[in-house]
PDB file of C-alpha atoms in Angstrom:
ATOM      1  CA  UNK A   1     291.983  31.852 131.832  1.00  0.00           C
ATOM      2  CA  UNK A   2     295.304  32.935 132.796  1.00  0.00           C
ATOM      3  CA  UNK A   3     295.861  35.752 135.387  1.00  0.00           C
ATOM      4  CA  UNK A   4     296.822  38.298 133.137  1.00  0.00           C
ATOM      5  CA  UNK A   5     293.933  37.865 131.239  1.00  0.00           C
ATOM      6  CA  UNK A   6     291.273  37.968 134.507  1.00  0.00           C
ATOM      7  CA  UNK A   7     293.724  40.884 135.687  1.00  0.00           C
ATOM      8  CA  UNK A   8     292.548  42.728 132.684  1.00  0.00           C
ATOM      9  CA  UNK A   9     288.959  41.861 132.981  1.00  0.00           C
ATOM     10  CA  UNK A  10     288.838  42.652 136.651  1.00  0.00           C
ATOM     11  CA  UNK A  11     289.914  46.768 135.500  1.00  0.00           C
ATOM     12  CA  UNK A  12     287.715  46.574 132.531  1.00  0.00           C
ATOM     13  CA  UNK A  13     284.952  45.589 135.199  1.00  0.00           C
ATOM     14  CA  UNK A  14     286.286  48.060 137.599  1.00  0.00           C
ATOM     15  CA  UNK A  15     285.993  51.160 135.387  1.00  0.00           C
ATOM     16  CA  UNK A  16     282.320  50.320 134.320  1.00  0.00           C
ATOM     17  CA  UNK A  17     281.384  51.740 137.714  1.00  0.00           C
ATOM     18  CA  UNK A  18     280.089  54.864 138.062  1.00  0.00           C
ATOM     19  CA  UNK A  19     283.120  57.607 138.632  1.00  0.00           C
ATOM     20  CA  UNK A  20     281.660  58.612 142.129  1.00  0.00           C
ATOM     21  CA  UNK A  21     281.859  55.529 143.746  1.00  0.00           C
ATOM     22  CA  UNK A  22     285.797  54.737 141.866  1.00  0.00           C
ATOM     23  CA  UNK A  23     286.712  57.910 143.797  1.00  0.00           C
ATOM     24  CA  UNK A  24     285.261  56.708 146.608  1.00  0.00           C
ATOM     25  CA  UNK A  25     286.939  53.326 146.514  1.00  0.00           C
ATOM     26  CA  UNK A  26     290.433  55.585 145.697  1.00  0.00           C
ATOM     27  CA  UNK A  27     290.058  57.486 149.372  1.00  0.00           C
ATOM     28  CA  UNK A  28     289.324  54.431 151.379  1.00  0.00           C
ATOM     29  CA  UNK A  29     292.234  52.449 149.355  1.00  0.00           C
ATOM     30  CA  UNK A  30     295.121  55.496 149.974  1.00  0.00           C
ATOM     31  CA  UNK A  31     293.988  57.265 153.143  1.00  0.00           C
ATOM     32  CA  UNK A  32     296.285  56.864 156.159  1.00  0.00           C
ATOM     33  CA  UNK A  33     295.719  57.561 159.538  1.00  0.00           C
ATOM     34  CA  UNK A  34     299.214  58.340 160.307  1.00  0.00           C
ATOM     35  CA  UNK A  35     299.880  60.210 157.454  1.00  0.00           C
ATOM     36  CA  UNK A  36     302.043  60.369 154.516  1.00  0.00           C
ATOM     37  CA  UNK A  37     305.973  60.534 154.627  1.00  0.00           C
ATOM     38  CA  UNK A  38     308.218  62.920 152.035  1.00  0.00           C
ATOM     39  CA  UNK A  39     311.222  61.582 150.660  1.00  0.00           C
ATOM     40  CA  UNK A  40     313.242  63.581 148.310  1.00  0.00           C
ATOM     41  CA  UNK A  41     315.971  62.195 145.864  1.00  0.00           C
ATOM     42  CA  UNK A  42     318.938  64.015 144.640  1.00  0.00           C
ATOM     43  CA  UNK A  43     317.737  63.815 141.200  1.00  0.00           C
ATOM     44  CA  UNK A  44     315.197  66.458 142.274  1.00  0.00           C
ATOM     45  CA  UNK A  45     312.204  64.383 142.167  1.00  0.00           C
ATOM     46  CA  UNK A  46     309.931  63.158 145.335  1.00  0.00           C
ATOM     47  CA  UNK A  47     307.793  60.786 146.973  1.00  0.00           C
ATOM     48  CA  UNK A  48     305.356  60.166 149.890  1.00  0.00           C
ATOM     49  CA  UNK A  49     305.312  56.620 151.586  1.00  0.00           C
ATOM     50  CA  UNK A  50     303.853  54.835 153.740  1.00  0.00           C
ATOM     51  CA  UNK A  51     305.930  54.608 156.750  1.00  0.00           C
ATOM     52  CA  UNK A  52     308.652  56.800 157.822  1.00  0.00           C
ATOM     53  CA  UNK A  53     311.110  53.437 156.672  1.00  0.00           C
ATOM     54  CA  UNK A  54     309.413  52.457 153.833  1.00  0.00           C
ATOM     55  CA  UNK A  55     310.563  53.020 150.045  1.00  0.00           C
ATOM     56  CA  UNK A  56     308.005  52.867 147.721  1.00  0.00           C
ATOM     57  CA  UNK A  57     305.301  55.684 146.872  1.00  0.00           C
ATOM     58  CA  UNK A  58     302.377  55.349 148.795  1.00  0.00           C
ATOM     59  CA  UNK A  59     300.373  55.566 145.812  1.00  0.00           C
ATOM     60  CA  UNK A  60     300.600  52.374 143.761  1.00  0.00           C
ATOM     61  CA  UNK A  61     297.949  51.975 141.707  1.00  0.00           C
ATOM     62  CA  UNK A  62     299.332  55.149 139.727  1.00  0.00           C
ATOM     63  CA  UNK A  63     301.642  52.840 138.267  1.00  0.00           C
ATOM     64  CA  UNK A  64     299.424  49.844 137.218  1.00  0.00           C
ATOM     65  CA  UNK A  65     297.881  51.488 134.242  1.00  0.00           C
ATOM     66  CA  UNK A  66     297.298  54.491 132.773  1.00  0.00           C
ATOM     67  CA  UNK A  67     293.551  55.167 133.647  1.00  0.00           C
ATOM     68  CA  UNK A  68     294.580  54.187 137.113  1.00  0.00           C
ATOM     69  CA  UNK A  69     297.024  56.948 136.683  1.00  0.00           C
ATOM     70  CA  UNK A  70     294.887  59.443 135.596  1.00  0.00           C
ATOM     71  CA  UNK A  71     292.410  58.948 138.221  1.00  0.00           C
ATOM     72  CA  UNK A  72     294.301  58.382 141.234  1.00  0.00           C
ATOM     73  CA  UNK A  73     297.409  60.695 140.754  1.00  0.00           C
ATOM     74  CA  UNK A  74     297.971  63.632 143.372  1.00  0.00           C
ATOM     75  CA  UNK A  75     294.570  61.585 145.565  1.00  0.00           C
ATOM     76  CA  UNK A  76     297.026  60.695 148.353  1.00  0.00           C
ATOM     77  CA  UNK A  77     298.420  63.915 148.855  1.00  0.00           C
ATOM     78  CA  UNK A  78     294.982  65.965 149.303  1.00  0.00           C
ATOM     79  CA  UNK A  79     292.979  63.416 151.643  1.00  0.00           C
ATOM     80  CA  UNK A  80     296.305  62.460 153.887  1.00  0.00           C
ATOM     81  CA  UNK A  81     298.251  64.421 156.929  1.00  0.00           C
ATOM     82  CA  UNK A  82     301.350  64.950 154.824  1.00  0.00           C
ATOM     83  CA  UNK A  83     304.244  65.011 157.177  1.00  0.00           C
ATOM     84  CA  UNK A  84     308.109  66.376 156.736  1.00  0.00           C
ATOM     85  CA  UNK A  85     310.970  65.162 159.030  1.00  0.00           C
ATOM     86  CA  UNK A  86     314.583  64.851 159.712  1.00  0.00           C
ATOM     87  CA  UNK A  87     315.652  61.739 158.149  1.00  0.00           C
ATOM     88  CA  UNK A  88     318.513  59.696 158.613  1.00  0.00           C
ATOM     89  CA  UNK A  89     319.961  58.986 155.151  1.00  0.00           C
ATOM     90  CA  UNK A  90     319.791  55.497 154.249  1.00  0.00           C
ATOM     91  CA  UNK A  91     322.420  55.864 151.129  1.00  0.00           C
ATOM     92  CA  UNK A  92     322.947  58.744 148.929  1.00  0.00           C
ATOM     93  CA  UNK A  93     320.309  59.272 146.353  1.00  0.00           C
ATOM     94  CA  UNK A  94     318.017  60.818 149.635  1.00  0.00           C
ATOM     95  CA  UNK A  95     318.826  64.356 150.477  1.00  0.00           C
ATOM     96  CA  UNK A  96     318.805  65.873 153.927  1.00  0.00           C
ATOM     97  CA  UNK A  97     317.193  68.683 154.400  1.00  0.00           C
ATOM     98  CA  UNK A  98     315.419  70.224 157.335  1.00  0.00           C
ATOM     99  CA  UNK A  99     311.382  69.590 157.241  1.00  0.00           C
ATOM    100  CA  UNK A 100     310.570  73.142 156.540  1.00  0.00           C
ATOM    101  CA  UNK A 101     312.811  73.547 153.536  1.00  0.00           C
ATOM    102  CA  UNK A 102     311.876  70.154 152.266  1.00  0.00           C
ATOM    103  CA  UNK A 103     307.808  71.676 152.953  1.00  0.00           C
ATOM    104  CA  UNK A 104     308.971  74.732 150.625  1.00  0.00           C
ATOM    105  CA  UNK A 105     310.513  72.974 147.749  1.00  0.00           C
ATOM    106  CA  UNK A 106     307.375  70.752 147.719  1.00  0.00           C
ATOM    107  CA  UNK A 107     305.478  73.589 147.376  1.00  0.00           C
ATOM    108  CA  UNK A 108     306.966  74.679 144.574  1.00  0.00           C
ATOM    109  CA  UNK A 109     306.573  71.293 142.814  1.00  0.00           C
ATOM    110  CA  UNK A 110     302.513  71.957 143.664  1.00  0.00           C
ATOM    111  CA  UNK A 111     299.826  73.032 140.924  1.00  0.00           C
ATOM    112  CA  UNK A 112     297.087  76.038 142.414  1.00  0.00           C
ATOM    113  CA  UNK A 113     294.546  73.163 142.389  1.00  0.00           C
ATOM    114  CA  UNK A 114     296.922  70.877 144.763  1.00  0.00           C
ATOM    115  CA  UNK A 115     298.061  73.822 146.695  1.00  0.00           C
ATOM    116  CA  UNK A 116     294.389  74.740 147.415  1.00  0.00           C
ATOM    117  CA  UNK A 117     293.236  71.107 148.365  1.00  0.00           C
ATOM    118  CA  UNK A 118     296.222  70.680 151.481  1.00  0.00           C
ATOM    119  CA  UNK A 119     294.536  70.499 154.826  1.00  0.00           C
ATOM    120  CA  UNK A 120     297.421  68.957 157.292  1.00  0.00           C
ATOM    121  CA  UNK A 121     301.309  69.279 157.536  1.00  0.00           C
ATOM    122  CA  UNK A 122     303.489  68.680 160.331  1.00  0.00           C
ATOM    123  CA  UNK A 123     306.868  69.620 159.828  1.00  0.00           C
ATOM    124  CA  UNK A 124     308.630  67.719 163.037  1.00  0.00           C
ATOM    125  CA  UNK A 125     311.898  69.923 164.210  1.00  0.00           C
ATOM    126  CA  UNK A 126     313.049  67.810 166.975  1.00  0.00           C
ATOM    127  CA  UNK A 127     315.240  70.461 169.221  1.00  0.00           C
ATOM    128  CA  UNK A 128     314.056  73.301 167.419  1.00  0.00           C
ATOM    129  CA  UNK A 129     313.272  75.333 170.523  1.00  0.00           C
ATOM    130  CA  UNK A 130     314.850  74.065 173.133  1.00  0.00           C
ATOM    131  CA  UNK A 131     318.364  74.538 171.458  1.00  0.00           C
ATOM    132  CA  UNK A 132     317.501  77.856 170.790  1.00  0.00           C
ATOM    133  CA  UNK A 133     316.457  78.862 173.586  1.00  0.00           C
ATOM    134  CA  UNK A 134     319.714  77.291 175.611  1.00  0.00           C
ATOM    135  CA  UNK A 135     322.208  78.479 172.832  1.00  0.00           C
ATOM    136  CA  UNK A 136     321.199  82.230 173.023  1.00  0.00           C
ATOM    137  CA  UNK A 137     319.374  81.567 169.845  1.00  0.00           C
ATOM    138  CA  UNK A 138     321.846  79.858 167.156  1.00  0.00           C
ATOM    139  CA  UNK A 139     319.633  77.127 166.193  1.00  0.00           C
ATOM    140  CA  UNK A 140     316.498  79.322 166.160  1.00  0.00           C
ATOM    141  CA  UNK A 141     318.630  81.712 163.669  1.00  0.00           C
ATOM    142  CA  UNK A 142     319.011  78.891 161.127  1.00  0.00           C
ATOM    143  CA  UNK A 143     315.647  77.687 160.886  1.00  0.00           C
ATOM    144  CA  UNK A 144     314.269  81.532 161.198  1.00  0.00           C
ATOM    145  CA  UNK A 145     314.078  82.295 157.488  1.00  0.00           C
ATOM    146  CA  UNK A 146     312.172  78.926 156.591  1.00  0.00           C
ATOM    147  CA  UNK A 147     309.685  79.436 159.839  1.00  0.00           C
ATOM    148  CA  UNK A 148     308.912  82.866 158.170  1.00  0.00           C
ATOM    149  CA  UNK A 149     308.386  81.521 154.757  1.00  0.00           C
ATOM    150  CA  UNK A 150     305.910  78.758 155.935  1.00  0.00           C
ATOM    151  CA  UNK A 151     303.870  81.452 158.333  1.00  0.00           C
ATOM    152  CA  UNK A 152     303.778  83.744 155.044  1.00  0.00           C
ATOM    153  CA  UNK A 153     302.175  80.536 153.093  1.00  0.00           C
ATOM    154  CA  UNK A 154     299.700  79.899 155.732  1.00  0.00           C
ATOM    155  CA  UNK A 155     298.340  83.441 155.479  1.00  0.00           C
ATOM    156  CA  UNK A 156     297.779  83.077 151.465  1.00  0.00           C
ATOM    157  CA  UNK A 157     296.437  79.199 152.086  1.00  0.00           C
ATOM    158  CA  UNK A 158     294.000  79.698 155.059  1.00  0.00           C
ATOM    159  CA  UNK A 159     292.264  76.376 154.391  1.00  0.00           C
ATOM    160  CA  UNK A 160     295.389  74.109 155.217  1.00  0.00           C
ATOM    161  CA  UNK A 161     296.882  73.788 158.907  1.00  0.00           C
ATOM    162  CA  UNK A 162     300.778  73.934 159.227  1.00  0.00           C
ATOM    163  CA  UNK A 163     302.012  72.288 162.590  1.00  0.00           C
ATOM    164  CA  UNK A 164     305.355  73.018 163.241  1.00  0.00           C
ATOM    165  CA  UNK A 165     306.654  70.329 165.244  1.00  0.00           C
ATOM    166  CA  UNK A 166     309.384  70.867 168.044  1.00  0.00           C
ATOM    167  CA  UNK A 167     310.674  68.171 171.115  1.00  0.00           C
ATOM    168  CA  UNK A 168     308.594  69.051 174.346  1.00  0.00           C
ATOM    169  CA  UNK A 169     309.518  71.996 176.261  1.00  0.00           C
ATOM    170  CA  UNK A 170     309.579  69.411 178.877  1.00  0.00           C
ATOM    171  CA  UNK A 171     306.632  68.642 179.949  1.00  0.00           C
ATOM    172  CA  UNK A 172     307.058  68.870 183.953  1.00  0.00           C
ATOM    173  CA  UNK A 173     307.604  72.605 182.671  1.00  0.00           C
ATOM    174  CA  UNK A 174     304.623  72.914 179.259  1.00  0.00           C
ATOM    175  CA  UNK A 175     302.533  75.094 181.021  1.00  0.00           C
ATOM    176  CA  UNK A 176     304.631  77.697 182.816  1.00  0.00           C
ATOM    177  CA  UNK A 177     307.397  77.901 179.578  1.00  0.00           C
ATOM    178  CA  UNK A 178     304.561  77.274 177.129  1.00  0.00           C
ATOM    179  CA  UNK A 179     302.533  80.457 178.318  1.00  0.00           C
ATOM    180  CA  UNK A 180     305.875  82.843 177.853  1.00  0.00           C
ATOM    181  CA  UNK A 181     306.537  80.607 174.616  1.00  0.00           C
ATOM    182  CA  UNK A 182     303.038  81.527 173.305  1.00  0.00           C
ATOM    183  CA  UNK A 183     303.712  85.360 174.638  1.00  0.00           C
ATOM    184  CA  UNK A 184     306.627  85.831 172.619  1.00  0.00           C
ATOM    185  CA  UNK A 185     305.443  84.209 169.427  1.00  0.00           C
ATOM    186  CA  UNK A 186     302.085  85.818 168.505  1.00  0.00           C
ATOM    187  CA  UNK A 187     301.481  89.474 168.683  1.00  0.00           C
ATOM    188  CA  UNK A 188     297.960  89.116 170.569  1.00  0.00           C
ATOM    189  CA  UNK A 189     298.599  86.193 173.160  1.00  0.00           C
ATOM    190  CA  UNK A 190     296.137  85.876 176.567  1.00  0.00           C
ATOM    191  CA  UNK A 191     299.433  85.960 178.691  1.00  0.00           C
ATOM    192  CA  UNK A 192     297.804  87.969 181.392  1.00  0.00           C
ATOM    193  CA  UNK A 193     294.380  86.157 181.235  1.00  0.00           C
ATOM    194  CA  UNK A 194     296.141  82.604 181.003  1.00  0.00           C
ATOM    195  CA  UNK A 195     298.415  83.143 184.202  1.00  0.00           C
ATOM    196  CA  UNK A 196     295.282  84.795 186.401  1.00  0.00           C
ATOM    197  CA  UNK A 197     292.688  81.768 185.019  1.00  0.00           C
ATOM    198  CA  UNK A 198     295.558  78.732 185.696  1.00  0.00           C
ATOM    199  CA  UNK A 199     297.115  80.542 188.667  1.00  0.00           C
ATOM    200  CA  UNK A 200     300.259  80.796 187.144  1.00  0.00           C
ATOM    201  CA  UNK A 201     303.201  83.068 188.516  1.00  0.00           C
ATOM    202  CA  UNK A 202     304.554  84.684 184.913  1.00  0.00           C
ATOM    203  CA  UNK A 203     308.418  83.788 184.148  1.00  0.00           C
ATOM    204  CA  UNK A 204     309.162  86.688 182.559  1.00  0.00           C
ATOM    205  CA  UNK A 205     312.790  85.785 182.313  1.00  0.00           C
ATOM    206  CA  UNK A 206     311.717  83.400 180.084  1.00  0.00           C
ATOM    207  CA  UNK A 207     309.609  85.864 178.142  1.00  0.00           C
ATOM    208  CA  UNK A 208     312.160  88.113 177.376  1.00  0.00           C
ATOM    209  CA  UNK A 209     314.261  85.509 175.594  1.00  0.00           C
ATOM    210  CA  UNK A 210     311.125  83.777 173.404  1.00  0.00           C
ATOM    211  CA  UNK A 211     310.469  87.131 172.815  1.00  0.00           C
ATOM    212  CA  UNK A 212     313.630  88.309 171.870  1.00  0.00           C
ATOM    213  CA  UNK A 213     314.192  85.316 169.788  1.00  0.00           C
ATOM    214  CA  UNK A 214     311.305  85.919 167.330  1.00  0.00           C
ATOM    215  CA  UNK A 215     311.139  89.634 167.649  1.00  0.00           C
ATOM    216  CA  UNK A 216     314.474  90.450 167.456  1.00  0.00           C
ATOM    217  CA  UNK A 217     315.391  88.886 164.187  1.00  0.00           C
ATOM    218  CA  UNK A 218     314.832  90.657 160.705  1.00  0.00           C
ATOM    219  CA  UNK A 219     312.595  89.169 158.598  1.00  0.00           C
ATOM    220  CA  UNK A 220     313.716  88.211 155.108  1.00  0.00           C
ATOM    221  CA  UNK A 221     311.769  88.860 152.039  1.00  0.00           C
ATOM    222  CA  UNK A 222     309.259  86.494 151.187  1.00  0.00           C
ATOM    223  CA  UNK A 223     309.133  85.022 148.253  1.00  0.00           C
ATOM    224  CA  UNK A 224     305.320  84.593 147.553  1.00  0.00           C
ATOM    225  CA  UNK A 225     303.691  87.066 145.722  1.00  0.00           C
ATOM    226  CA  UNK A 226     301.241  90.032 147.344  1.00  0.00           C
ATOM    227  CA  UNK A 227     302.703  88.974 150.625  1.00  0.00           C
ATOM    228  CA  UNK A 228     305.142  91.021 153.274  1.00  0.00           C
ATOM    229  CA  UNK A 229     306.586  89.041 155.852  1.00  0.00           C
ATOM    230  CA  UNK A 230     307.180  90.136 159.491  1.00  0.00           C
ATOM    231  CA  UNK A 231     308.348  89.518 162.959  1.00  0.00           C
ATOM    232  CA  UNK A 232     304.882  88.282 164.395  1.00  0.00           C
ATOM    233  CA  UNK A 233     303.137  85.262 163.277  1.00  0.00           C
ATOM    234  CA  UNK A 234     299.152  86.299 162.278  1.00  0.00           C
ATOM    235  CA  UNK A 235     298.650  82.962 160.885  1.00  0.00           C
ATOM    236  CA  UNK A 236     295.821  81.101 163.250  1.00  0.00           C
ATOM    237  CA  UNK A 237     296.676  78.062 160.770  1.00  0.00           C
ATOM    238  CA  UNK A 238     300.560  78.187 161.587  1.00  0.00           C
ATOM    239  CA  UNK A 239     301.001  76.027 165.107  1.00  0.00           C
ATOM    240  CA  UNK A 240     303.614  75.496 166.629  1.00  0.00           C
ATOM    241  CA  UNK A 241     303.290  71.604 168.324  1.00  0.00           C
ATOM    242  CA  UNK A 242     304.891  70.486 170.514  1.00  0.00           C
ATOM    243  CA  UNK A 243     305.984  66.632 170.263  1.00  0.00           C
ATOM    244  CA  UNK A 244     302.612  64.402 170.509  1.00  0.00           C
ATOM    245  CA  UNK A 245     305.508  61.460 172.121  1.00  0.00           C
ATOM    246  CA  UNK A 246     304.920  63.460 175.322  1.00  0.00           C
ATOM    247  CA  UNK A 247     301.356  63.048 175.353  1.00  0.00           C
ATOM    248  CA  UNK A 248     301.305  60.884 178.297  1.00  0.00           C
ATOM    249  CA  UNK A 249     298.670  61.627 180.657  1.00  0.00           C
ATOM    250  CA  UNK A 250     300.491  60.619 183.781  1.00  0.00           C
ATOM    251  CA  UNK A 251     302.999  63.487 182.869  1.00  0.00           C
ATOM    252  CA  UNK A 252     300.202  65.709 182.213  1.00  0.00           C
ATOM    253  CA  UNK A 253     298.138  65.344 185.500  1.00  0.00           C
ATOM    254  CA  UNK A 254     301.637  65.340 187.564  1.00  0.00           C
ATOM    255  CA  UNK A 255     302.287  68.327 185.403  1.00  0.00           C
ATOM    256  CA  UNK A 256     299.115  69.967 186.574  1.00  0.00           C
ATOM    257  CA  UNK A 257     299.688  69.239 190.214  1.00  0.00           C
ATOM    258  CA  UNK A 258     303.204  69.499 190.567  1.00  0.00           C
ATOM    259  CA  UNK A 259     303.349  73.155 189.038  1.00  0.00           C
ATOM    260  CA  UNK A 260     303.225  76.633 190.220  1.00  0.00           C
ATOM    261  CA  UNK A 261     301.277  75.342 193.890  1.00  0.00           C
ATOM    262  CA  UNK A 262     299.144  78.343 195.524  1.00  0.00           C
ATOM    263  CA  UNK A 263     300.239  80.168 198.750  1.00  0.00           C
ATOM    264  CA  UNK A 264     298.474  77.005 200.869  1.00  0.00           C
ATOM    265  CA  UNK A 265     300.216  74.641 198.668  1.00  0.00           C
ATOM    266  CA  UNK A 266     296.979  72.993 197.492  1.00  0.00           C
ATOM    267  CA  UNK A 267     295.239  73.382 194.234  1.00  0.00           C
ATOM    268  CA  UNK A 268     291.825  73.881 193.362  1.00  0.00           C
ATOM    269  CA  UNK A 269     289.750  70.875 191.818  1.00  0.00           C
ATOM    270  CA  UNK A 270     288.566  73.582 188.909  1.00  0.00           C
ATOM    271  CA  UNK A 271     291.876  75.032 188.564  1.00  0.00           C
ATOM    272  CA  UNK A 272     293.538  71.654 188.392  1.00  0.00           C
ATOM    273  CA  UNK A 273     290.804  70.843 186.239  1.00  0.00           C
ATOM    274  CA  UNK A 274     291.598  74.128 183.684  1.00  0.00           C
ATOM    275  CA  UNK A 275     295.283  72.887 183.444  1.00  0.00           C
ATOM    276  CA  UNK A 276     294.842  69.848 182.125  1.00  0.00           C
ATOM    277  CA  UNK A 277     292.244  71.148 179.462  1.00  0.00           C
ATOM    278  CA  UNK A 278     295.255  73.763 178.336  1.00  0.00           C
ATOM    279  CA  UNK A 279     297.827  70.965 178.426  1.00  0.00           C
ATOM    280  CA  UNK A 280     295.705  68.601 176.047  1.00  0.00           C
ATOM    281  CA  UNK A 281     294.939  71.439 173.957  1.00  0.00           C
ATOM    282  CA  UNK A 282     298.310  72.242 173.577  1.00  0.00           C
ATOM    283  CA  UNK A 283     299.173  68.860 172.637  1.00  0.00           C
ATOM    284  CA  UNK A 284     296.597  68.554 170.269  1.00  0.00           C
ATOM    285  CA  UNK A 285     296.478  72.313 168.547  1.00  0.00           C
ATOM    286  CA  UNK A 286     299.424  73.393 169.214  1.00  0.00           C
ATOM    287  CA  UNK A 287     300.595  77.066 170.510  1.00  0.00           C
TER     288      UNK A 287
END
């Protein structure tokens, strides 16, 4: 028998099981732990892979017959983290975009049904808020209108969680900057609950500018429907993360010791204790 042949008898076989267990067999065979990379072409059209490096769609069984194709097409996309990043251009059919403009134009290549089945999306601005921060606010400016437009989907898609990604605010300094980070972003923020429980002195120096930053910039008009954007983000399901390569628990216990030291210069087991919970949590869920 030759292998095309058994090839054909092997599908035949396959699609004689019940549909159940084939979807079953399609999440197991195109879930990834890490998640799903976005590629876009200049001919408008767009993939997710594998790897950040890799080339081909991460779905291949779409393209080894039409049933498969049927069955399995959009699967990756709803069960997977789908993530959106800087890339470096390998040659010039992939555009460059930043993450959350790449996020929006996927959107817009999205049916209801897809749009409704997302559940994870990290959009990784490396720099984001750190340059902003240090360059009075130039490179918070240019990724202001997109930042708006993805906190304005999250409030019309509560069912999917939209990380957006940023370097570390330097670890040795997460909790302290992270706190007046968290103040200035979201209208209702335990600032004053936050410093008293860690034993934090506030840096409101710092708080003026993250406020400042977000606060002080006019919001443009959205462009979903029913929906008026704003300077405050509402969204529980829009985070902002910071980088998970700084999620190294060394740093985060010296971070806890080393940091804001009471009047004796020694810190409480339980209060040493409540810093690292808000450090991994902060890692983990974001701000």
């Amino acid at each position: 028998m030759s292998d095309e042949i058994q090839e054909k008898n092997d599908k035949l076989h396959f699609f004689r099981l019940p549909r159940e267990l084939r979807d079953k067999i399609y999440d197991y065979a195109l879930y990834e732990p890490e998640g799903l990379f976005y590629w876009q072409y200049e001919d408008g059209t767009a993939n997710f892979t594998r790897h950040s490096s890799e080339l081909h769609a991460a779905n291949q069984l779409k393209y080894t017959s039409r049933q498969f194709r049927q069955e399995t097409c959009g699967i990756e996309i709803k069960i997977n983290k789908l993530i959106f990043q800087s890339h470096t251009l390998r040659n010039s059919k992939y555009v460059a975009t930043p993450p959350a403009q790449q996020f929006m134009e996927f959107l817009d290549m999205c049916s209801e049904s897809t749009l409704q089945s997302l559940r994870r999306v990290h959009l990784d601005h490396v720099g984001f808020v750190e340059e902003g921060i240090e360059s009075g606010s130039a490179a918070f400016l240019e990724y202001m209108h997109h930042v708006h437009e993805v906190e304005a989907f999250c409030q019309v898609y509560p069912s999917v969680t939209v990380f957006w990604q940023i370097f570390p605010l330097a670890l040795e300094s997460l909790l302290s900057l992270g706190t007046m980070f968290g103040y200035g972003l979201r209208a209702e923020f335990p600032v004053a609950e936050l410093c008293s429980s860690l034993k934090l002195e506030p840096l409101w120096g710092s708080a003026s500018i993250c406020h400042n930053l977000w606060h002080g910039f006019e919001a443009p008009p959205c462009h979903l429907p029913k929906h008026k954007c704003d300077s405050y983000v509402r969204a529980d399901n829009f985070r902002i993360l910071p980088s998970l390569y700084a999620a190294d628990k060394t740093l985060v216990r010296n971070e806890a010791w080393t940091k804001m030291w009471d009047w004796e210069g020694r810190l409480p087991d339980d209060i040493f204790q409540r810093r690292i919970a808000k450090i991994k949590d902060w890692l983990a869920n974001g701000f």
